[in-house]
Tab-separated table of C-alpha atoms in Angstrom:
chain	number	residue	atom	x	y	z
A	11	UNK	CA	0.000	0.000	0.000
A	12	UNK	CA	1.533	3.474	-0.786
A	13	UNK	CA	2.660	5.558	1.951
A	14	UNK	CA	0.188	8.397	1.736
A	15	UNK	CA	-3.489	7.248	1.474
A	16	UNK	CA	-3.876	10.615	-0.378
A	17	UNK	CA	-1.687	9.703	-3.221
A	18	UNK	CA	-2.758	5.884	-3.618
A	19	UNK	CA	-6.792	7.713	-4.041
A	20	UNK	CA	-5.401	9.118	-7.224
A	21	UNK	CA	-3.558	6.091	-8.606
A	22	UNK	CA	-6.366	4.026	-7.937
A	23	UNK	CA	-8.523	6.904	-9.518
A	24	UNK	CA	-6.095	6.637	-12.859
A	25	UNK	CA	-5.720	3.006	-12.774
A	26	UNK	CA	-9.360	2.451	-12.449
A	27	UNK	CA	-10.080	4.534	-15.227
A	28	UNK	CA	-7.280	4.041	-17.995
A	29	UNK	CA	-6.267	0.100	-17.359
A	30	UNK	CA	-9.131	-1.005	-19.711
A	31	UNK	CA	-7.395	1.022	-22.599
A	32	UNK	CA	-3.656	1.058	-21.645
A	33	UNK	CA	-3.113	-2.478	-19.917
A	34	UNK	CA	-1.839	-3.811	-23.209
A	35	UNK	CA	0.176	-1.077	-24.039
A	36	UNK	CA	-1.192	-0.483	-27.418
A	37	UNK	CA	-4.477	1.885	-27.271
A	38	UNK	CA	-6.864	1.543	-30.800
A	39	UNK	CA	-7.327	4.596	-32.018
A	40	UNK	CA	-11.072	3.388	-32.688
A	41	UNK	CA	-11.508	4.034	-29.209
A	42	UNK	CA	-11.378	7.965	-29.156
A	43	UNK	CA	-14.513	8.705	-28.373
A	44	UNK	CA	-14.532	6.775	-25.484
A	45	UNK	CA	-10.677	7.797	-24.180
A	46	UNK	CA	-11.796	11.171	-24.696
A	47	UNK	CA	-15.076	10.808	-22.094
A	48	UNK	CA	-12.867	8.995	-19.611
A	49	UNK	CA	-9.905	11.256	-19.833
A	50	UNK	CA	-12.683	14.168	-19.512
A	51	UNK	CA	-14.227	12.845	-16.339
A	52	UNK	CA	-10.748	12.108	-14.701
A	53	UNK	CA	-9.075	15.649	-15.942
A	54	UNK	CA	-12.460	17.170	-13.465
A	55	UNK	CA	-12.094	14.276	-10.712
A	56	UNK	CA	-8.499	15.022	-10.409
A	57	UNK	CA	-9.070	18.985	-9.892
A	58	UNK	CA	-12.038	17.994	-7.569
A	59	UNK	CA	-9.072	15.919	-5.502
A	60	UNK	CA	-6.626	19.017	-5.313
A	61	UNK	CA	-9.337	21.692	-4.534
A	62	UNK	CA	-10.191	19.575	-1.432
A	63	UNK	CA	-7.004	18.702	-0.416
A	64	UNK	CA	-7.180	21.653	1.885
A	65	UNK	CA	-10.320	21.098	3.581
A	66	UNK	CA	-10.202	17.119	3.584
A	67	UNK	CA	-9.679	15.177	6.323
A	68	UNK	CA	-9.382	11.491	6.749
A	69	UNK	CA	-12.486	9.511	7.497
A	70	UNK	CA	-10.812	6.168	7.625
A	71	UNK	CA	-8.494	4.000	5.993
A	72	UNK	CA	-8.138	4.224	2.003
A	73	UNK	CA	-7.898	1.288	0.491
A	74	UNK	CA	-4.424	1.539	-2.234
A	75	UNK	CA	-3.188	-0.312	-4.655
A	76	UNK	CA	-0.631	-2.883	-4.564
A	77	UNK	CA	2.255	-0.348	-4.412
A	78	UNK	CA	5.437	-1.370	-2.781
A	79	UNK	CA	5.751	2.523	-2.409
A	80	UNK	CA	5.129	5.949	-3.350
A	81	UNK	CA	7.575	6.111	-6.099
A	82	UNK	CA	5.592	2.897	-8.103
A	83	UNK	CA	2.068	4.848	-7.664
A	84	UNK	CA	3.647	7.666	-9.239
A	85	UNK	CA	5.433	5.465	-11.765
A	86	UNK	CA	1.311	3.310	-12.217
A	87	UNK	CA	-0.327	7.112	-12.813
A	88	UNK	CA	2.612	8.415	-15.630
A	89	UNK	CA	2.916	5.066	-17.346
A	90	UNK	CA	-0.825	4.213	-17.722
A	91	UNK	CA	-0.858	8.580	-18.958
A	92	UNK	CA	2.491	8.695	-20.983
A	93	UNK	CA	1.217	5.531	-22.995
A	94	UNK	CA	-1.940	7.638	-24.367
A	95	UNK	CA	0.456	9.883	-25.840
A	96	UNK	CA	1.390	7.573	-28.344
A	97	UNK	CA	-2.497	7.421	-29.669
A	98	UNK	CA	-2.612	8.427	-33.230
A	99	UNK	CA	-5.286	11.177	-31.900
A	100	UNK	CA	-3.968	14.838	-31.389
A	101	UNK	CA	-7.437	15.173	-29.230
A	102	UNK	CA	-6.202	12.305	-26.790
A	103	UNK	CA	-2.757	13.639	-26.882
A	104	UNK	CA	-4.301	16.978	-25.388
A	105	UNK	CA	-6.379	16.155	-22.736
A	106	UNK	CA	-3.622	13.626	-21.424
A	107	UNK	CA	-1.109	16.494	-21.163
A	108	UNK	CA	-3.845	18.516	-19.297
A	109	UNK	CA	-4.172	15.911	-16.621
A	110	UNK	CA	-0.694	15.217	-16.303
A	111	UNK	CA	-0.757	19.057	-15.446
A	112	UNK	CA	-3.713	18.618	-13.189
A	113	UNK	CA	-1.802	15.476	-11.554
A	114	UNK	CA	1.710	17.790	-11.669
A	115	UNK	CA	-0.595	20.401	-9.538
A	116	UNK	CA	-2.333	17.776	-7.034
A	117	UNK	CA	1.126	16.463	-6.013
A	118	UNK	CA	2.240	20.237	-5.083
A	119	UNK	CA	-0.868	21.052	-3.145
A	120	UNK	CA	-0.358	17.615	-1.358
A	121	UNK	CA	3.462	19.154	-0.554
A	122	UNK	CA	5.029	15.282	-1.311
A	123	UNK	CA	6.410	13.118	-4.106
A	124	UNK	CA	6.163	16.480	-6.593
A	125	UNK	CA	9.855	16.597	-7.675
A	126	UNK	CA	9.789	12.496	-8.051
A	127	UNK	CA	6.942	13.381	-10.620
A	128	UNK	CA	8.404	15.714	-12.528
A	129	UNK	CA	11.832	13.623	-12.117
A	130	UNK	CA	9.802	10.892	-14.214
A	131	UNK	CA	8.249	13.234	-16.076
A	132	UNK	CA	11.989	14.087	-17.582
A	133	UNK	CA	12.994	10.699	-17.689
A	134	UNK	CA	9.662	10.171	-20.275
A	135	UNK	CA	11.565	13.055	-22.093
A	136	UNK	CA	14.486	11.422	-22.347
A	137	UNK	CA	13.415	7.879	-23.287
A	138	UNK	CA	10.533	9.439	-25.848
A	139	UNK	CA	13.824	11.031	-27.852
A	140	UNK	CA	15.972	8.402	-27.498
A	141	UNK	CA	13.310	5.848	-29.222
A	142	UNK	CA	12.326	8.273	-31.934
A	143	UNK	CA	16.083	8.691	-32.929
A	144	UNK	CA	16.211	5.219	-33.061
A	145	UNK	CA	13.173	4.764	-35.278
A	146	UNK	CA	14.299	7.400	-37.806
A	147	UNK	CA	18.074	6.717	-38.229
A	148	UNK	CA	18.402	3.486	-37.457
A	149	UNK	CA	22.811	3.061	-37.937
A	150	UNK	CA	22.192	5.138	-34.563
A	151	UNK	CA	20.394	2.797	-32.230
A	152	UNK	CA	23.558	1.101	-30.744
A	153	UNK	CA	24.840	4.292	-29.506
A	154	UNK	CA	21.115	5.000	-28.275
A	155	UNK	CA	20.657	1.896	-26.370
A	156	UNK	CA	23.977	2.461	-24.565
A	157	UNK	CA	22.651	6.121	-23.285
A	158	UNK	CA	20.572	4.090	-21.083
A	159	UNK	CA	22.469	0.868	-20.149
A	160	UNK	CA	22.183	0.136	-16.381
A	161	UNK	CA	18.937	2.076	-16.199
A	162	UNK	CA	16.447	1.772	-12.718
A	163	UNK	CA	13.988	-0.755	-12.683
A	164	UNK	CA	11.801	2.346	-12.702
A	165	UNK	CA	13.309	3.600	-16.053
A	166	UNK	CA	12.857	-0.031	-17.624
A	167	UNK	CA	9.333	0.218	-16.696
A	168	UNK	CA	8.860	3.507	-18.664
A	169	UNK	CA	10.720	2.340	-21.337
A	170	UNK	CA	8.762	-0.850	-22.049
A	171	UNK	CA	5.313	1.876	-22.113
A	172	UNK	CA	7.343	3.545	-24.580
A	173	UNK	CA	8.486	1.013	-27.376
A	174	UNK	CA	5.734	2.803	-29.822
A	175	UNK	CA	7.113	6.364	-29.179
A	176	UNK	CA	7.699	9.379	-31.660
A	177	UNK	CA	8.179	12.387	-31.675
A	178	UNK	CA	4.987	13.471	-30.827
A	179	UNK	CA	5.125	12.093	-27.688
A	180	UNK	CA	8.541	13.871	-26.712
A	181	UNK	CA	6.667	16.793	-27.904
A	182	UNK	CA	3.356	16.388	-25.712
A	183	UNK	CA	5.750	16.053	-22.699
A	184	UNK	CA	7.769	19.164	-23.219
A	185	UNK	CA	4.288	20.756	-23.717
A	186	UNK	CA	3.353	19.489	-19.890
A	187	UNK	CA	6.843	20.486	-18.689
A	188	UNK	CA	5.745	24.167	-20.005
A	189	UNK	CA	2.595	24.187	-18.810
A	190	UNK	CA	4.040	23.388	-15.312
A	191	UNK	CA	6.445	26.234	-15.355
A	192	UNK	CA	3.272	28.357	-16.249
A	193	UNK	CA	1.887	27.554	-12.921
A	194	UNK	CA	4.991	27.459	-11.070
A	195	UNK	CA	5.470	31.266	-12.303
A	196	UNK	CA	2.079	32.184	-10.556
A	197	UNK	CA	2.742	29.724	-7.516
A	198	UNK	CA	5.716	31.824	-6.938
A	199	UNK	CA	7.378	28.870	-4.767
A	200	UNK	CA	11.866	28.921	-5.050
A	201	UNK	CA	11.435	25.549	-3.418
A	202	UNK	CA	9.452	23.921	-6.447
A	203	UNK	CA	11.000	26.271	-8.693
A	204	UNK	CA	14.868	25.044	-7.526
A	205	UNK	CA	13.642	21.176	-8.070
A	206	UNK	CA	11.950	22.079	-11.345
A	207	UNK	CA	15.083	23.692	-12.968
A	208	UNK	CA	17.228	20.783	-11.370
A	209	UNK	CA	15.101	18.115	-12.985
A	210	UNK	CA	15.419	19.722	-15.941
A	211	UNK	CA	18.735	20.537	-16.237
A	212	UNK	CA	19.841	16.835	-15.150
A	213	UNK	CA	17.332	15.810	-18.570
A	214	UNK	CA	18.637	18.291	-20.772
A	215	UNK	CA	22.354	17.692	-19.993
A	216	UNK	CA	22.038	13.665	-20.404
A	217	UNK	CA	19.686	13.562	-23.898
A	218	UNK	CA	22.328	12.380	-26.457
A	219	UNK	CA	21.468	15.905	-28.431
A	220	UNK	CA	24.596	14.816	-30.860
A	221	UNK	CA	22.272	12.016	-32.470
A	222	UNK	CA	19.553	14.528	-32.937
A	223	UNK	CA	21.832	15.681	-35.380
A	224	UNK	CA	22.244	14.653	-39.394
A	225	UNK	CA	18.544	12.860	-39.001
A	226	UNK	CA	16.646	13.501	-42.471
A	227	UNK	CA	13.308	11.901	-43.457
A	228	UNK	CA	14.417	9.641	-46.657
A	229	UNK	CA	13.945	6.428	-48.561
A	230	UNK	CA	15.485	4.701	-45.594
A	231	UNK	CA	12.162	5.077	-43.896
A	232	UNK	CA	10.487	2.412	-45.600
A	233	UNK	CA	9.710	0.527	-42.022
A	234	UNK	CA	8.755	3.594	-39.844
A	235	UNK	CA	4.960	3.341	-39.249
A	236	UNK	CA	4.608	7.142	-40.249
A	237	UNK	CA	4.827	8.607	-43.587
A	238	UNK	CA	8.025	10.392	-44.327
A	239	UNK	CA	5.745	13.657	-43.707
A	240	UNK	CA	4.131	13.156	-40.997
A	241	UNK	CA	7.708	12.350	-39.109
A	242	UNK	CA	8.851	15.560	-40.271
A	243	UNK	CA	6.170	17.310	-38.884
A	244	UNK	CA	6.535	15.291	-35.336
A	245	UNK	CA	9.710	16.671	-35.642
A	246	UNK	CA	9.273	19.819	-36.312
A	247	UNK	CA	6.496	20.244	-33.578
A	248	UNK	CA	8.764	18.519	-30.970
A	249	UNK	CA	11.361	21.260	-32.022
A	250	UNK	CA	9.093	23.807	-31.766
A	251	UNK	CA	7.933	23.249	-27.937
A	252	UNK	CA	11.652	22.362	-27.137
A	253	UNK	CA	12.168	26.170	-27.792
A	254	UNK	CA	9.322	27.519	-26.702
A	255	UNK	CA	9.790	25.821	-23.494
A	256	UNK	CA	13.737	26.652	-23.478
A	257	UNK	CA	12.166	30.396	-24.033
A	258	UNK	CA	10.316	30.117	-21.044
A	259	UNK	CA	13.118	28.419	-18.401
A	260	UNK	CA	15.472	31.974	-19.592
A	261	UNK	CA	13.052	33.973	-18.218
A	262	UNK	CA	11.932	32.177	-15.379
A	263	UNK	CA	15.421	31.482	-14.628
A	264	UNK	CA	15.409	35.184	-14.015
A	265	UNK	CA	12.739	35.922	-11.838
A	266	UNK	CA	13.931	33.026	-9.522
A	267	UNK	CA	17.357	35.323	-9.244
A	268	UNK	CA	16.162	38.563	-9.263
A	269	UNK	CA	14.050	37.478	-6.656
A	270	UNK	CA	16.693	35.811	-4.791
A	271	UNK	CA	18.944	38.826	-4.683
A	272	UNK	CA	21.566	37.130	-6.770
A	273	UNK	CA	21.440	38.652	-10.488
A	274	UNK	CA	25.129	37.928	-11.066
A	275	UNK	CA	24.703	34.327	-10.493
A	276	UNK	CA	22.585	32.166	-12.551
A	277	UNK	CA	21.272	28.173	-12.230
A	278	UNK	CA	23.379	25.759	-14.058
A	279	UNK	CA	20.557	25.221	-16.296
A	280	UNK	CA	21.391	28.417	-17.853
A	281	UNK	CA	24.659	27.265	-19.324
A	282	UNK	CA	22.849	24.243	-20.336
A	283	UNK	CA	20.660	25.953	-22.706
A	284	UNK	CA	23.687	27.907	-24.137
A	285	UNK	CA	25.229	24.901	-25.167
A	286	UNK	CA	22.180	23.883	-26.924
A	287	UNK	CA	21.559	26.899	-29.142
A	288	UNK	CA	24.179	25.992	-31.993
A	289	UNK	CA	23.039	22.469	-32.073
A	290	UNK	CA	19.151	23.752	-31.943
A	291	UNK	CA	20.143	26.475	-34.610
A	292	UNK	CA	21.261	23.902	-36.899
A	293	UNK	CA	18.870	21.493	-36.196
A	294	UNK	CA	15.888	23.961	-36.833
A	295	UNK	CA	17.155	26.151	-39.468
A	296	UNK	CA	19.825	24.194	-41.789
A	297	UNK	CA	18.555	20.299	-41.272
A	298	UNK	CA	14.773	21.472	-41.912
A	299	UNK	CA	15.252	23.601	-44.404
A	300	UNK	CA	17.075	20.597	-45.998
A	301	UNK	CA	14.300	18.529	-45.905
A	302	UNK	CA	11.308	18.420	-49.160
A	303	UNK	CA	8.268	20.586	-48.950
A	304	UNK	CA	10.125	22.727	-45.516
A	305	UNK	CA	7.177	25.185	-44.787
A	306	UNK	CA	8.690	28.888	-44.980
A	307	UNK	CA	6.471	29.986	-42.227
A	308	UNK	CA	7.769	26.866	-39.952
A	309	UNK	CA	11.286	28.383	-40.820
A	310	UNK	CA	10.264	31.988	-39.856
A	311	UNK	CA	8.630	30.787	-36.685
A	312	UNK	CA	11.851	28.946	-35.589
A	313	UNK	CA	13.691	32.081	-36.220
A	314	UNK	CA	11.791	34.508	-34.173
A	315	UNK	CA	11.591	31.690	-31.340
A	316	UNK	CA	15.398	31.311	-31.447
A	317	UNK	CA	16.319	35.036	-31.561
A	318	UNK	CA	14.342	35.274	-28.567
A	319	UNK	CA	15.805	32.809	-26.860
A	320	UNK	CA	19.043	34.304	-27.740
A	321	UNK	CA	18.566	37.684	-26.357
A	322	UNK	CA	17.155	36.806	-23.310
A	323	UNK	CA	19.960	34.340	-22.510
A	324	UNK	CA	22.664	37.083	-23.601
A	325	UNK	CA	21.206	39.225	-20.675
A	326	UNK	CA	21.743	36.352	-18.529
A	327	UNK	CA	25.564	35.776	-19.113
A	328	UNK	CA	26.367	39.116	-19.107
A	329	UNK	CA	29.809	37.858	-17.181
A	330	UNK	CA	31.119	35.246	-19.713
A	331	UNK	CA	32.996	36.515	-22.606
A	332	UNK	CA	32.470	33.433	-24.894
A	333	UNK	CA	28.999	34.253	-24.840
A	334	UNK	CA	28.845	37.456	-26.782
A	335	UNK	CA	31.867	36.111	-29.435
A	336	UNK	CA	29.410	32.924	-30.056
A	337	UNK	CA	26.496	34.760	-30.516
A	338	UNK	CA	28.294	36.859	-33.364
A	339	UNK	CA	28.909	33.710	-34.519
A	340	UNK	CA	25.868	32.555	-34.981
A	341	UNK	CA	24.125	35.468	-36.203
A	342	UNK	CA	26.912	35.585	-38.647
A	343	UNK	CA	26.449	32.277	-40.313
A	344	UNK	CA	22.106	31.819	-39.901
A	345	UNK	CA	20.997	35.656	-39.715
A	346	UNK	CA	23.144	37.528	-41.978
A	347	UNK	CA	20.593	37.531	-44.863
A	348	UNK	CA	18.369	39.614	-42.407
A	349	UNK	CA	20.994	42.060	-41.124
A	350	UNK	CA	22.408	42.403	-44.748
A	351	UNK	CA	18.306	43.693	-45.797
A	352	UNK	CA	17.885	47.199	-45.580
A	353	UNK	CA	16.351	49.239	-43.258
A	354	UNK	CA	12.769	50.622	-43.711
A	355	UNK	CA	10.926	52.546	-41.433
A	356	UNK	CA	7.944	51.964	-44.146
A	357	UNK	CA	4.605	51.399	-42.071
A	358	UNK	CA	1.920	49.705	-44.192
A	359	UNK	CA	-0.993	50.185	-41.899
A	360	UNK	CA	-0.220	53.257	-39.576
A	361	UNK	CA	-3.821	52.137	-37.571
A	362	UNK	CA	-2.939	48.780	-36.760
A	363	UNK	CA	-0.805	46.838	-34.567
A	364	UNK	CA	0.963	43.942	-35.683
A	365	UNK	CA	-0.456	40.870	-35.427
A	366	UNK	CA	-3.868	42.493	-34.843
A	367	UNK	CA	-7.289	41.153	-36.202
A	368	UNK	CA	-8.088	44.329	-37.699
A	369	UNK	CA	-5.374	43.277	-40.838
A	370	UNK	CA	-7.958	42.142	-42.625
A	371	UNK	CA	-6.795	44.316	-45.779
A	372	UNK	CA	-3.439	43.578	-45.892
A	373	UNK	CA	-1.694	40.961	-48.228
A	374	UNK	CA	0.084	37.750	-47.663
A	375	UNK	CA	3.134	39.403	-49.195
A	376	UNK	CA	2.685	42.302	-46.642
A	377	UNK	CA	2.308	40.118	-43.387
A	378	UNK	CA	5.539	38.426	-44.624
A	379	UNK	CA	6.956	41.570	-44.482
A	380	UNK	CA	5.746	42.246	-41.248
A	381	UNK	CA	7.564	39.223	-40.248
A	382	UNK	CA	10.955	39.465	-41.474
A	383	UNK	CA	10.773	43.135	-40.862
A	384	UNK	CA	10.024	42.083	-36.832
A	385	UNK	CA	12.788	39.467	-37.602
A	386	UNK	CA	15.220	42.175	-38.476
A	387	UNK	CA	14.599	44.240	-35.412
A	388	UNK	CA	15.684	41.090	-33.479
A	389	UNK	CA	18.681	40.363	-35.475
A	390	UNK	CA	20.044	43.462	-35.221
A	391	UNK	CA	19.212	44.195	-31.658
A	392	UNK	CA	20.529	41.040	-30.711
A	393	UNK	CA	24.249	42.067	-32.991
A	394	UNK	CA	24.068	45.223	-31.202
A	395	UNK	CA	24.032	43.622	-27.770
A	396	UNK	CA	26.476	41.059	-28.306
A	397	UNK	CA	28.891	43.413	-30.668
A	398	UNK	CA	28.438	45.790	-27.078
A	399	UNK	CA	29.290	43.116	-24.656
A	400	UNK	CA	32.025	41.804	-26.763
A	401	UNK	CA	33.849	45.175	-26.807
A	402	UNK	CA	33.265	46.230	-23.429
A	403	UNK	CA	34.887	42.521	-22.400
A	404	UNK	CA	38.327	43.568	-24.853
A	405	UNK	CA	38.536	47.036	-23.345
A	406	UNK	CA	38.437	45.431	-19.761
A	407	UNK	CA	40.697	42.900	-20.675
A	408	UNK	CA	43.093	45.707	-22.207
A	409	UNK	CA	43.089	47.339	-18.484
């Protein structure tokens, strides 16, 4: 029986209601409209649990599951969750990631067994990338398999729920991951906020990012269950949470120090993400735009997602001088055909706001320019800052 009669209510809760569909570890798509009712009534049976957490008191013994501890109810609730992320149903997908959020927010109002959550939680990460680089390049599943040799019996559980991964799944749990840092932001809590980063960090700095790299949808894809499109666009909507949620840990990283009183210092996760930019640059800007049919507006997204990124690590590392040299770097070699464009200061609707609804009259070609013209502003902000940093570093140096 688990430890804490409060946690083995919810795992019998989820077990009750997804074994029928997940026991076999393959879920029918044909049974949608059904997942989608259950998942429903547990998402609002789950928030029900954590509003009353406060006011609840025990009125006798819960009967649990048979858990040899806390850590396996958590590990019965993410496995019998993570393995309806692999449903061929974007619908599913969803509403699972909203009540692993609701489950993420139960476990923090309950004050126990929240950072072993989110510690699986990055392990799914890990394992969902790991199997999806092995089912697209398939010379690289040797070197996969050994990233997790001499995993925990907890690990070898996860990964057995995740034979049928993609990258959809990876993407769906980087999606929760966000969505938790949403409502750690409001919770305003350093305590959750240190284990969250931690987590992270420890998942972000063991992914084998290297095989991520050099992966192209081809004719050697004639076994993977997807077309050759639709693993492109897994891929590209895996990348595109990855820096949206990288976006988001730069800026909360922030607000954890500012509030702390330490701006000078920054978490380790920081530097993390730093090392990750060239390999994300060329993963989201050179290897997609290699690929057949590479949507422009995909390639304009990743852009504006990765300058910000950029600049708001660059005012984060203010202290190390490799930072600002890299950065020229890399605005050098994947932004120079936007800093090279000349400046306009031509406004093509001086009543509306970019972005706004009220655009009705403008043109495609005229909301592209919009776009690269808001891309320029960020490129050359971004040169400014760095080409700033990077002198002021040579003329202390010179002292």
């Amino acid at each position: 029986m688990c430890s804490d009669s409060k946690l083995s209510r919810l795992c019998r809760l989820v077990d009750d209601c997804l074994r029928p569909y997940t026991e076999s570890g393959v879920v029918l798509v044909t049974k949608e409209r059904e997942i989608l009712v259950t998942l429903s009534q547990l998402l609002r049976q789950v928030k029900l649990l954590t509003q009353a957490l406060d006011s609840d008191s025990e009125n006798g013994p819960v009967i649990g599951l048979d858990c040899e501890s806390d850590c396996m109810c958590l590990t019965k609730i993410v496995t019998h969750l993570i393995v309806l992320l692999t449903v061929e149903s974007q619908y599913v997908k969803h509403l699972t990631c909203n009540v692993l959020v609701a489950v993420s927010e139960f476990l923090a109002a309950l004050g126990s067994n929240w950072g072993a959550f989110i510690h699986l939680l990055c392990v799914c990460v890990d394992l969902a990338i790991t199997v999806a680089i092995q089912c697209t390049s398939s010379h690289l599943t040797t070197e996969a398999d050994d990233h997790h040799s001499g995993s925990s019996s907890l690990v070898l559980v996860l990964k057995r729920k995740l034979e049928n991964a993609d990258w959809s799944v990876a993407a769906g749990v980087v999606r929760v991951l966000r969505d938790i840092r949403k409502y750690l932001k409001t919770e305003d809590d350093d305590v959750l906020v240190e284990l969250f980063f931690d987590n992270v960090n420890s998942v972000l700095s063991t992914v084998p990012w290297n095989l991520l790299q050099g992966i192209h949808v081809g004719p050697n894809l004639v076994a993977q269950k997807s077309s050759g499109a639709d693993v492109l666009f897994q891929r590209s909507l895996f990348l595109g949470n990855l820096v949206q949620f990288l976006c988001s840990l730069a800026e909360q990283s922030g607000s954890m120090e500012a509030a702390s009183g330490s701006v000078d210092r920054h978490h380790p996760i920081i530097s993390t993400i730093i090392n990750l930019v060239p390999k994300l640059l060329c993963s989201c800007l050179d290897e997609q735009a290699d690929c057949v049919n590479f949507n422009k507006c995909i390639s304009q997204y990743f852009r504006h997602k990765l300058l910000v990124l950029m600049i708001r690590l660059i005012f984060r590392t203010c202290q190390e001088f490799s930072i600002p040299v890299t950065w020229l770097q890399l605005i050098h070699k994947y932004f120079e055909d936007v800093l090279r464009n000349p400046i306009t200061l031509k406004n093509d609707q001086d009543d509306c706001l970019e972005g706004s609804p009220f655009l009705s009259s403008v043109s495609d070609a005229e909301v592209n320019s919009l776009s690269s013209r808001h891309l320029q502003r960020q490129a050359v902000f971004l040169f400014l800052r760095a080409s700033v940093l990077w002198k002021k570093e040579r003329s202390l140096g010179a002292l």
